Amino acid sequence: MSGHSTYEPKTGFTRWLDSRLPIIRLGYDSFVDYPTPKNLNYWYTFGGILSLCLMTQIITGIILAMHYVPHVDHAFNSVEHIMRDVNHGWLIRYVHANGASMFLFAVYMHMFRGLYYGSYKAPREVLWILGCVIYLLMMATAFMGYVLPWGQMSFHGAVVITNLLGAFPVVGESITTWLWGGFAVDNPTLNRFFSLHFLMPFMIAGVVILHVWALHVTGQNNPSGIDPKSKEDTVPFTPYATVKDGFAMVLFLILFSVFVFFQPNALGHADNYIPANPLVTPAHIVPEWYFLPFYAILRAVPDKLGGALLMFGAIGVLFVLPWLDTSKVKSLRYRPTARVFFFLFVLTCLILGWCGGELPDKMVFQVGATAAGDPIGLNFVWLSRIASAYYFAYFLIVMPVLGLVETPDAVPDSITASILDHSAEKKGLAHAG
Amino acid sequence: MADTVGEITPAGEDPSRRDFIHVATMAAAVGAVGSVVWPLVNQMNPSGDMLAMASLEFDLSKVADGSEVTIKWRGKPVFVRKRTPAEIAQAKADDNADLKDPAKDADRHKPGKAEWLILIGSCTHLGCVPTFGGGDWGGWFCPCHGSHYDTAGRIRKGPAPTNLALPEYAFLSDTKVKIG
Ligand code: HEM
Ligand code: FES
């Protein structure tokens, strides 16, 4: 889409088609001849992996929908029917259920990559925001999908999350009633979640097209954060990117298969194999691992509305990130101080995930006890408070301030120069500017 | 047309008349879009049969002293608890304690029926079902994010903002209540 097309139809049919619907040309220009920076590393392969994940979820999802029954009396049993009776049903369901985790894992890698290399900065703001929209839709899709098997975690997870919206003053209750289609999570809720769970992946596919379009307008960022300046800085998408992406996909699929075939329930929760019972909440309700950091932020605040707002804010802040970062240098490769804060941020996300899975009053460590026998030390609520504070501080304080006060390293003139520079560094030679 | 101000404006291009047509068309379009969108949104609200969901009669003789039965009403759990004198005394004693959502114990049950506490069993935080017997106030404890309720179902500690809600109910006889 950028530059002029070099596609030349070779057969009579492709020439005929090209002058009527240049779709092969579009594919050729976007995925064959498309110039990609020549220094892309493996962190850049998650985009392709994500497309693979989306396709996998759509295909397995449509198959599951052929056997699944969205009704409170049948949903749980229909999933068991898929597992036990439907030919290869176990495989398809395990691919779909673990596929959701793999998908979210890949998107987190993709996003941390973007954070590290400054891929959200001008001129890629729209590209980044579209990515955030995809992420939001993915979370909504995964949440509604998890409700469908109608186990204990499905049900009570749905209760807790939908009740979050009830935290909003005045309109809260009308919103939850509207969302539930009743006065509690019940059959109408399950039915509409199924409909929306079916729809949303196709909306995601639509936004992915916009995302890739925006990508092809601005061109890819790269580990140096320097835009390609000459032909020397790029290589054609095929074979270079296709082969690298393909190899990464194979590694990813191996990991995926380990889960599907050897640990299919490791990422899920045993309580979800108990049919939903609205009258009893499981003793320890936890969301899927990919929501744990946000769950920890929610619980860090002792106030209902405050917790909900902070949790939504944690995602909302990503949307304005391009305007929070004041640094002119894109890649953290040339921002040693920012790099320290970044790794601290990654650590914070992991800690939040850890907190989200533990009971709030549990002690992280204990140094003693009061006379009454209450433990003294750090419990998980306080750890999540500290971590939440840093999560927001990273975006709202570190990003704007650091860009103004830090002294970045010298940025090379071009991608090619950065590569020579990099390999010189690796060989322990003097820094060659 | 004779009364329009400017003779400069050729007949048929009276600006005020044009404006009127534009505004009227826009208004009609907004109205039309609204009347199409509203049914699409409103269909998600509780349907007629949901709203009509019958009230529930419950036989209290099934509940032993100091125990509790959970029934399902409008998809939600309802606790029917027969309180012991000790529980009632404790609840009364705390009437003037520092309460997050102040309420007298007497307002939590029907007059003269202090032993019967009937509550909607969903935590006012995010809707989990609290269990009786846990917590620091001898009442309910919500396992999800640690809300403590006392023996009158009042919130004492934790993230829940309000006391456990009271459903609408009435005693039909000494041993029968109608919920809803
Ligand atoms: C963005 C892509 C998608 C994600 C992240 C996703 C996620 C999930 C998750 C987490 C579950 C619960 C798995 C379990 O524990 O059993 C689920 C179930 C389900 N999904 Fe999806 N899904 C996606 C796409 C789709 C599509 C496109 C369809 C149908 C067209 C679909 C149909 C179903 C059905 C029928 C179930 C219930 C059966 C089951 O629980 O295994 N999904 N989905
Ligand atoms: S739902 Fe009861 S404490 Fe959160």
XYZ file of C-alpha atoms and ligand atoms in Angstrom:
660
model
C 0.000 0.000 0.000
C 2.951 2.316 0.364
C 5.058 2.910 -2.721
C 3.997 1.679 -6.092
C 3.065 -1.875 -6.857
C 5.518 -4.227 -8.525
C 3.014 -7.017 -9.031
C 2.869 -8.409 -12.559
C 0.114 -10.895 -13.315
C 1.580 -13.809 -15.248
C -1.329 -15.858 -16.521
C -4.310 -14.880 -18.643
C -6.676 -15.393 -15.736
C -4.713 -13.292 -13.248
C -4.396 -10.487 -15.834
C -8.157 -10.660 -16.381
C -8.843 -10.619 -12.644
C -6.295 -7.890 -11.945
C -8.119 -5.402 -14.118
C -11.407 -6.241 -12.423
C -10.568 -6.914 -8.754
C -6.867 -6.455 -7.964
C -7.048 -8.699 -4.936
C -3.961 -10.747 -5.777
C -2.093 -7.480 -6.200
C -3.248 -6.394 -2.771
C -2.028 -9.638 -1.245
C 1.271 -9.460 -3.145
C 1.943 -5.867 -2.160
C 1.030 -6.504 1.478
C 2.612 -9.861 2.172
C 5.187 -10.640 -0.500
C 6.885 -7.551 -1.797
C 6.130 -5.425 1.264
C 9.377 -3.925 2.568
C 10.049 -4.786 6.208
C 12.867 -3.396 8.325
C 15.710 -5.864 8.132
C 16.402 -5.874 11.851
C 13.088 -7.294 13.083
C 13.639 -9.746 15.932
C 11.467 -12.555 17.302
C 9.395 -10.152 19.403
C 8.010 -9.048 16.051
C 6.621 -12.466 15.193
C 3.697 -12.256 17.617
C 1.598 -10.303 15.125
C 1.536 -13.253 12.766
C 1.002 -15.617 15.690
C -1.992 -13.550 16.772
C -3.604 -13.913 13.334
C -3.094 -17.641 13.625
C -4.729 -17.618 17.061
C -7.743 -15.679 15.835
C -8.243 -18.122 12.967
C -7.896 -21.073 15.315
C -10.483 -19.662 17.723
C -12.943 -18.906 14.930
C -12.658 -22.339 13.345
C -12.834 -24.318 16.596
C -15.510 -21.956 17.920
C -17.812 -22.466 14.963
C -17.417 -26.215 15.384
C -18.176 -26.034 19.121
C -21.259 -23.954 18.361
C -22.570 -26.870 16.289
C -22.745 -29.024 19.410
C -23.192 -26.539 22.218
C -26.610 -25.624 23.674
C -26.911 -22.126 25.166
C -29.445 -22.896 27.866
C -28.950 -23.046 31.635
C -30.368 -26.579 31.746
C -28.219 -27.937 28.939
C -25.068 -25.845 28.597
C -22.934 -27.749 31.098
C -24.075 -31.116 29.808
C -23.602 -30.125 26.195
C -19.968 -29.256 26.931
C -19.546 -32.663 28.592
C -21.222 -34.166 25.547
C -18.637 -32.439 23.378
C -15.892 -33.839 25.611
C -17.149 -37.419 25.747
C -19.356 -38.175 22.768
C -18.642 -35.860 19.857
C -15.938 -37.283 17.596
C -12.726 -35.434 18.455
C -14.844 -33.077 20.508
C -12.295 -33.180 23.340
C -9.602 -32.021 20.966
C -11.620 -29.184 19.538
C -12.745 -27.949 22.932
C -9.275 -28.186 24.439
C -7.822 -26.299 21.478
C -10.471 -23.611 21.899
C -10.152 -23.334 25.679
C -6.339 -23.330 25.690
C -6.352 -21.301 22.505
C -7.906 -18.434 24.434
C -4.985 -18.505 26.878
C -2.414 -18.760 24.096
C -4.108 -15.871 22.296
C -3.976 -13.667 25.381
C -0.389 -14.711 26.085
C 0.586 -13.700 22.547
C -1.212 -10.377 22.806
C 0.609 -9.541 26.040
C 3.955 -10.300 24.375
C 2.909 -8.174 21.421
C 1.937 -5.273 23.675
C 5.075 -5.374 25.848
C 7.029 -5.402 22.606
C 5.186 -2.247 21.530
C 5.905 -0.609 24.874
C 9.596 -1.460 24.738
C 10.279 -0.292 21.227
C 8.021 2.775 21.413
C 5.737 1.483 18.682
C 2.852 3.603 19.957
C 4.585 6.895 19.186
C 3.898 9.195 16.258
C 3.015 8.360 13.559
C 1.640 5.061 14.902
C -0.905 6.372 17.438
C -3.926 5.111 15.490
C -2.258 1.762 14.940
C -1.705 1.482 18.704
C -5.249 2.549 19.586
C -6.698 0.007 17.169
C -4.575 -2.565 18.953
C -6.060 -1.466 22.280
C -9.541 -1.826 20.803
C -8.688 -5.365 19.720
C -7.407 -6.132 23.199
C -10.636 -4.859 24.784
C -12.743 -6.932 22.392
C -10.574 -9.971 23.122
C -11.097 -9.591 26.833
C -14.844 -9.242 26.381
C -14.893 -12.271 24.093
C -12.829 -14.422 26.422
C -14.937 -13.391 29.407
C -18.200 -14.297 27.685
C -16.738 -17.533 26.351
C -15.741 -18.590 29.832
C -19.363 -18.158 30.933
C -20.665 -20.575 28.299
C -19.732 -23.941 29.905
C -21.915 -22.802 32.844
C -19.752 -24.235 35.583
C -19.365 -22.703 39.022
C -16.537 -20.382 37.938
C -18.418 -19.445 34.779
C -21.464 -18.443 36.737
C -19.901 -16.653 39.669
C -17.292 -14.993 37.480
C -20.128 -13.613 35.392
C -21.921 -12.424 38.538
C -18.876 -10.574 39.844
C -17.888 -8.969 36.558
C -21.379 -7.860 35.549
C -21.918 -6.467 39.042
C -18.908 -4.217 38.459
C -21.059 -2.176 36.128
C -23.584 -1.836 38.925
C -21.001 0.242 40.765
C -21.812 3.270 38.645
C -24.060 5.653 40.520
C -27.674 6.194 39.390
C -27.544 4.184 36.156
C -25.643 1.165 37.519
C -28.634 -0.938 38.381
C -30.458 -0.316 35.095
C -27.286 -1.277 33.252
C -26.905 -4.607 35.044
C -30.598 -5.439 34.687
C -30.379 -4.627 31.001
C -27.249 -6.699 30.600
C -28.693 -9.674 32.485
C -32.148 -9.466 30.939
C -33.462 -10.192 34.406
C -32.646 -9.666 38.057
C -29.698 -11.995 38.209
C -27.344 -13.812 35.870
C -29.699 -16.360 34.365
C -30.807 -17.964 31.137
C -31.274 -14.715 29.163
C -27.728 -13.740 30.169
C -26.251 -17.024 28.979
C -28.171 -16.824 25.728
C -27.018 -13.329 24.842
C -23.447 -14.030 25.930
C -23.424 -16.888 23.458
C -24.695 -14.642 20.689
C -22.117 -11.962 21.489
C -19.327 -14.479 21.955
C -20.078 -15.681 18.448
C -20.178 -12.179 17.024
C -17.188 -10.515 18.652
C -14.371 -12.521 17.033
C -15.661 -11.327 13.681
C -15.605 -7.765 14.951
C -12.038 -8.433 16.053
C -11.239 -9.659 12.549
C -12.630 -6.389 11.208
C -10.498 -4.272 13.523
C -7.475 -6.442 12.696
C -7.911 -5.436 9.054
C -7.880 -1.767 10.076
C -4.867 -2.463 12.319
C -2.903 -4.015 9.462
C -4.001 -1.248 7.133
C -2.712 1.377 9.566
C 0.485 -0.650 9.888
C 1.014 -0.628 6.160
C 0.451 3.109 5.961
C 3.044 4.027 8.586
C 5.300 1.034 8.029
C 6.553 -1.234 10.774
C 8.535 0.056 13.668
C 11.660 -1.967 14.488
C 13.996 -2.623 17.407
C 16.024 0.503 16.692
C 12.950 2.722 16.518
C 14.490 4.443 13.493
C 12.381 4.624 10.343
C 13.888 2.972 7.254
C 15.735 5.596 5.224
C 16.883 3.672 2.169
C 16.278 0.400 0.410
C 19.300 -0.895 2.245
C 17.344 -0.787 5.506
C 14.599 -3.142 4.398
C 14.064 -6.630 3.041
C 10.973 -7.956 1.222
C 8.318 -9.554 3.425
C 8.625 -12.821 1.535
C 10.727 -14.819 2.163
C 12.330 -13.000 5.107
C 9.382 -12.185 7.362
C 7.255 -15.122 6.237
C 9.926 -17.633 7.128
C 10.777 -16.001 10.430
C 7.080 -15.714 11.337
C 6.524 -19.289 10.217
C 9.342 -20.601 12.374
C 8.039 -18.686 15.393
C 4.560 -20.075 14.741
C 5.937 -23.597 14.823
C 7.580 -22.960 18.202
C 4.369 -21.396 19.433
C 2.313 -24.355 18.242
C 4.645 -26.705 20.098
C 3.957 -24.833 23.331
C 0.246 -24.789 22.470
C 0.303 -28.556 21.909
C 2.025 -29.198 25.223
C -0.972 -27.614 26.905
C -3.631 -29.196 24.697
C -2.251 -32.720 24.859
C -0.494 -32.905 28.216
C -1.900 -30.198 30.494
C -5.287 -29.301 29.039
C -6.735 -28.132 32.350
C -3.646 -26.548 33.856
C -4.769 -23.050 32.948
C -8.390 -23.577 33.917
C -9.993 -24.030 37.287
C -11.284 -27.312 38.675
C -14.433 -25.677 40.047
C -15.602 -25.069 36.515
C -16.289 -28.778 36.214
C -19.017 -28.363 38.839
C -22.334 -27.298 37.294
C -23.329 -23.713 38.111
C -25.199 -23.293 41.377
C -26.505 -19.774 41.973
C -26.950 -20.482 45.686
C -23.340 -21.335 46.537
C -20.234 -19.358 45.653
C -16.968 -21.313 45.438
C -14.742 -20.526 48.398
C -12.075 -18.961 46.272
C -13.249 -17.348 43.120
C -10.578 -16.309 40.679
C -10.761 -15.198 37.069
C -8.723 -16.745 34.278
C -5.001 -16.001 34.588
C -5.074 -13.313 31.931
C -7.418 -11.165 34.018
C -5.603 -11.589 37.319
C -3.628 -8.306 37.243
C -6.818 -6.329 36.708
C -8.590 -8.329 39.367
C -5.811 -7.418 41.793
C -6.235 -3.726 40.951
C -9.974 -4.060 41.535
C -9.448 -5.576 44.959
C -6.719 -3.116 45.932
C -9.369 -0.446 46.488
C -11.671 -0.851 49.491
C -14.422 1.075 47.698
C -16.727 -0.544 45.127
C -16.924 2.270 42.594
C -13.303 3.240 43.136
C -12.128 -0.300 42.481
C -14.166 -0.612 39.308
C -12.985 2.760 38.004
C -9.357 1.994 38.715
C -9.649 -1.341 36.964
C -11.168 0.163 33.843
C -8.673 2.998 34.121
C -5.809 0.509 33.983
C -6.919 -0.383 30.455
C -8.086 3.117 29.566
C -4.659 4.591 30.232
C -3.243 2.492 27.376
C -5.365 4.437 24.908
C -3.747 7.769 25.753
C -0.246 6.367 26.086
C 0.989 7.985 22.827
C 0.417 11.388 24.418
C 1.843 10.542 27.825
C 5.306 9.618 26.617
C 7.302 12.790 26.045
C 10.539 11.206 24.825
C 11.649 11.836 21.270
C 13.543 8.546 21.187
C 11.344 5.568 20.345
C 13.295 2.488 21.268
C 14.245 1.805 24.872
C 17.436 0.348 23.439
C 18.733 3.929 23.566
C 17.042 4.902 26.833
C 18.923 3.108 29.624
C 17.031 4.796 32.463
C 13.636 4.220 30.889
C 14.635 0.589 30.439
C 14.971 0.125 34.193
C 11.486 1.562 34.750
C 10.135 -0.637 31.966
C 11.438 -3.862 33.480
C 10.083 -2.737 36.819
C 6.738 -2.291 35.080
C 6.828 -5.806 33.627
C 7.665 -7.121 37.091
C 4.755 -5.110 38.506
C 2.341 -6.711 36.054
C 3.562 -10.147 37.111
C 3.222 -9.254 40.789
C -0.303 -7.978 40.184
C -1.106 -11.253 38.487
C 0.239 -13.110 41.503
C -1.832 -10.959 43.893
C -4.965 -11.475 41.812
C -4.780 -15.203 42.385
C -4.307 -15.061 46.160
C -6.752 -14.260 48.946
C -6.447 -10.571 49.896
C -5.809 -11.169 53.592
C -3.192 -13.834 53.061
C 0.305 -12.823 54.101
C 3.051 -12.463 51.554
C 5.502 -12.605 54.414
C 5.125 -12.294 58.139
C 7.513 -10.670 60.576
C 5.586 -11.229 63.781
C 2.177 -11.080 65.390
C 0.217 -8.630 67.503
C -0.870 -9.438 71.041
C -4.272 -10.422 69.630
C -2.565 -12.885 67.332
C -3.059 -10.892 64.115
C -0.084 -11.300 61.825
C 2.216 -8.376 61.161
C 3.832 -8.177 57.767
C 2.750 -7.603 54.202
C -0.507 -9.113 52.961
C -1.652 -9.407 49.368
C -3.988 -6.411 49.491
C -1.110 -4.168 50.399
C 1.165 -5.725 47.842
C -1.487 -5.099 45.186
C -1.832 -1.517 46.408
C 1.875 -0.906 46.024
C 1.936 -2.599 42.629
C -1.171 -0.751 41.407
C 0.417 2.522 42.448
C 3.477 1.761 40.338
C 1.332 0.540 37.417
C -0.313 3.946 37.171
C 2.798 5.900 38.121
C 4.629 4.305 35.215
C 2.187 5.743 32.712
C 1.211 8.974 34.441
C 4.490 10.074 36.038
C 7.483 8.152 34.707
C 6.538 8.399 31.028
C 5.853 12.154 30.874
C 8.658 13.197 33.239
C 11.417 10.862 32.167
C 11.207 11.936 28.533
C 12.008 15.480 29.637
C 14.766 14.841 32.140
C 16.711 11.781 30.974
C 19.729 11.769 28.669
C 19.250 9.069 26.065
C 22.172 7.323 24.392
C 23.184 8.452 20.915
C 20.745 7.121 18.352
C 22.379 5.749 15.169
C 21.595 7.373 11.826
C 19.874 4.432 10.238
C 18.721 0.882 10.774
C 21.800 -0.378 8.957
C 24.062 1.723 11.147
C 22.260 0.426 14.244
C 22.900 -3.160 13.204
C 26.608 -2.602 12.595
C 26.690 -0.747 15.879
C 24.944 -3.570 17.647
C 27.214 -6.291 16.341
C 30.237 -4.153 17.135
C 28.975 -3.871 20.677
C 28.414 -7.591 20.902
C 31.988 -8.276 19.875
C 33.108 -6.029 22.679
C 34.497 -3.398 20.311
C 34.360 0.297 20.988
C 31.044 2.059 20.577
C 31.023 3.292 16.996
C 28.291 5.993 17.263
C -43.171 35.827 0.059
C -44.018 39.473 -0.208
C -43.183 40.122 3.410
C -39.587 38.819 3.246
C -36.977 41.440 3.870
C -34.437 41.205 1.112
C -35.439 41.566 -2.486
C -31.982 40.236 -3.218
C -33.171 36.719 -2.387
C -34.768 35.248 -5.516
C -38.125 33.617 -5.018
C -37.869 30.013 -3.842
C -34.596 30.552 -2.006
C -36.020 32.091 1.078
C -33.319 31.266 3.659
C -35.639 30.911 6.604
C -37.790 28.509 4.682
C -34.731 26.482 3.653
C -33.539 26.375 7.236
C -36.910 25.202 8.356
C -36.872 22.343 5.891
C -33.369 21.332 6.952
C -34.193 21.428 10.621
C -37.442 19.540 10.124
C -35.719 16.868 8.036
C -32.948 16.457 10.568
C -35.417 16.243 13.418
C -37.444 13.641 11.576
C -34.295 11.663 10.824
C -33.171 11.748 14.448
C -36.633 10.695 15.553
C -36.693 7.877 13.036
C -33.256 6.598 14.002
C -34.189 6.812 17.663
C -37.394 4.886 17.220
C -35.524 2.169 15.352
C -32.641 1.969 17.816
C -34.736 1.930 20.979
C -36.429 -1.438 20.306
C -33.016 -2.876 19.439
C -31.682 -1.769 22.804
C -34.792 -2.367 24.862
C -35.173 -5.973 23.772
C -32.369 -6.794 26.177
C -34.318 -5.586 29.203
C -36.170 -8.245 31.236
C -38.902 -9.825 29.157
C -42.538 -9.982 30.172
C -42.287 -13.441 31.680
C -39.237 -12.409 33.690
C -41.101 -9.433 35.105
C -44.157 -11.521 35.808
C -42.105 -14.067 37.654
C -44.375 -15.286 40.394
C -43.807 -14.524 44.000
C -42.843 -17.374 46.205
C -44.496 -18.884 49.261
C -42.267 -20.502 51.802
C -43.101 -22.719 54.753
C -41.132 -21.520 57.766
C -41.652 -24.664 59.804
C -38.841 -26.187 57.755
C -36.299 -23.900 59.390
C -34.892 -24.989 62.734
C -33.757 -22.559 65.443
C -30.397 -21.019 64.633
C -30.331 -22.359 61.125
C -30.900 -21.013 57.692
C -32.456 -22.081 54.432
C -31.442 -20.600 51.098
C -34.110 -20.386 48.456
C -33.968 -19.091 44.926
C -36.116 -16.101 44.098
C -35.815 -14.205 40.802
C -32.607 -16.095 40.134
C -31.083 -14.824 43.351
C -30.505 -16.590 46.648
C -32.703 -15.535 49.554
C -31.613 -16.391 53.098
C -34.343 -17.324 55.505
C -32.706 -17.399 58.915
C -34.258 -18.258 62.238
C -32.104 -16.339 64.667
C -31.247 -17.461 68.171
C -31.843 -15.076 71.091
C -28.083 -14.598 71.291
C -27.888 -13.496 67.658
C -30.763 -11.079 68.158
C -29.213 -9.654 71.310
C -25.906 -9.176 69.561
C -27.574 -7.434 66.630
C -29.521 -5.112 68.955
C -26.442 -4.314 70.986
C -24.705 -3.123 67.850
C -27.542 -0.785 66.808
C -25.476 2.233 67.775
C -22.111 0.917 66.757
C -20.138 2.663 64.043
C -22.015 1.288 61.029
C -21.134 1.863 57.395
C -24.795 1.675 56.389
C -26.602 2.572 59.631
C -29.769 0.598 60.353
C -31.506 -0.549 63.526
C -32.011 -4.242 63.962
C -35.731 -3.558 64.357
C -35.832 -2.260 60.777
C -34.256 -5.428 59.451
C -37.149 -7.720 60.352
C -40.946 -7.506 60.526
C -42.365 -6.133 63.798
C -42.594 -8.813 66.455
C -40.728 -11.308 64.302
C -37.181 -10.666 65.462
C -36.271 -14.316 65.038
C -36.986 -14.272 61.292
C -34.356 -12.538 59.242
C -35.060 -12.709 55.526
C -32.361 -11.282 53.276
C -31.287 -11.308 49.668
C -28.227 -13.494 49.799
C -26.070 -11.615 47.389
C -23.165 -9.657 48.660
C -23.716 -5.975 47.935
C -20.157 -5.756 46.691
C -20.159 -7.856 43.554
C -22.894 -10.386 44.154
C -21.206 -13.501 45.548
C -23.165 -15.559 48.038
C -21.908 -14.980 51.593
C -21.794 -17.910 54.002
C -23.071 -17.850 57.549
C -20.762 -18.431 60.450
C -17.587 -16.889 59.073
C -16.405 -13.375 59.617
C -15.671 -11.273 62.666
C -19.254 -10.346 63.586
C -20.842 -13.766 63.876
C -22.972 -13.236 60.782
C -22.097 -13.768 57.148
C -18.774 -13.676 55.433
C -18.326 -13.207 51.718
C -15.453 -15.322 50.434
C -14.955 -13.322 47.264
C -13.368 -10.145 48.577
C -13.833 -10.502 52.300
C -16.968 -8.583 53.346
C -18.175 -9.244 56.903
C -21.867 -8.919 57.811
C -23.283 -9.076 61.336
C -26.236 -11.097 62.645
C -28.627 -8.486 61.243
C -27.005 -8.720 57.820
C -25.395 -5.293 58.205
C -22.085 -4.623 56.541
C -19.323 -4.266 59.135
C -16.060 -4.644 57.251
C -14.830 -5.133 53.703
C -15.564 -3.627 50.309
C -19.354 -4.085 50.243
C -21.010 -0.667 50.411
C -24.419 -1.537 51.906
C -26.207 -4.017 54.140
C -27.601 -7.213 52.640
C -30.797 -6.154 50.910
C -34.241 -7.048 52.227
C -36.638 -8.548 49.720
C -40.267 -7.555 49.733
C -42.119 -10.099 51.816
C -45.100 -10.539 54.089
C -46.200 -13.088 56.682
C -49.269 -14.954 55.490
C -49.477 -16.819 58.792
C -47.094 -17.605 61.608
C -45.423 -20.280 59.554
C -45.802 -18.959 56.024
C -44.178 -16.058 54.213
C -44.753 -14.763 50.738
C -41.647 -13.382 49.089
C -42.053 -10.886 46.257
C -11.395 -14.145 19.944
C -11.629 -15.384 19.803
C -12.203 -16.279 20.898
C -11.826 -16.394 22.215
C -10.708 -15.637 22.924
C -12.689 -17.402 22.812
C -12.627 -17.810 24.141
C -13.405 -18.809 24.712
C -13.253 -19.329 26.049
C -12.231 -18.850 27.083
C -14.176 -20.317 26.223
C -14.379 -21.217 27.460
C -13.625 -22.495 27.263
C -13.941 -23.513 28.310
O -13.439 -23.381 29.427
O -14.693 -24.433 28.017
C -14.954 -20.395 25.016
C -16.007 -21.271 24.814
C -16.788 -21.322 23.670
N -16.592 -20.585 22.500
Fe -15.098 -19.253 22.192
N -13.562 -17.850 21.859
C -13.308 -17.205 20.676
C -13.975 -17.369 19.482
C -15.140 -18.125 19.324
C -15.940 -18.183 18.113
C -15.637 -17.426 16.842
C -17.003 -19.028 18.361
C -18.167 -19.436 17.459
C -18.374 -18.982 16.295
C -16.855 -19.530 19.712
C -17.712 -20.450 20.321
C -17.573 -20.964 21.597
C -18.442 -21.951 22.208
C -19.647 -22.626 21.550
C -17.949 -22.185 23.513
C -18.556 -23.126 24.584
C -17.921 -24.473 24.585
C -16.777 -24.585 25.541
O -16.859 -24.066 26.656
O -15.778 -25.205 25.187
N -15.723 -18.960 20.257
N -14.464 -19.459 24.101
S -18.644 -10.014 46.279
Fe -18.700 -10.139 48.410
S -16.919 -9.144 48.970
Fe -16.904 -8.918 46.825
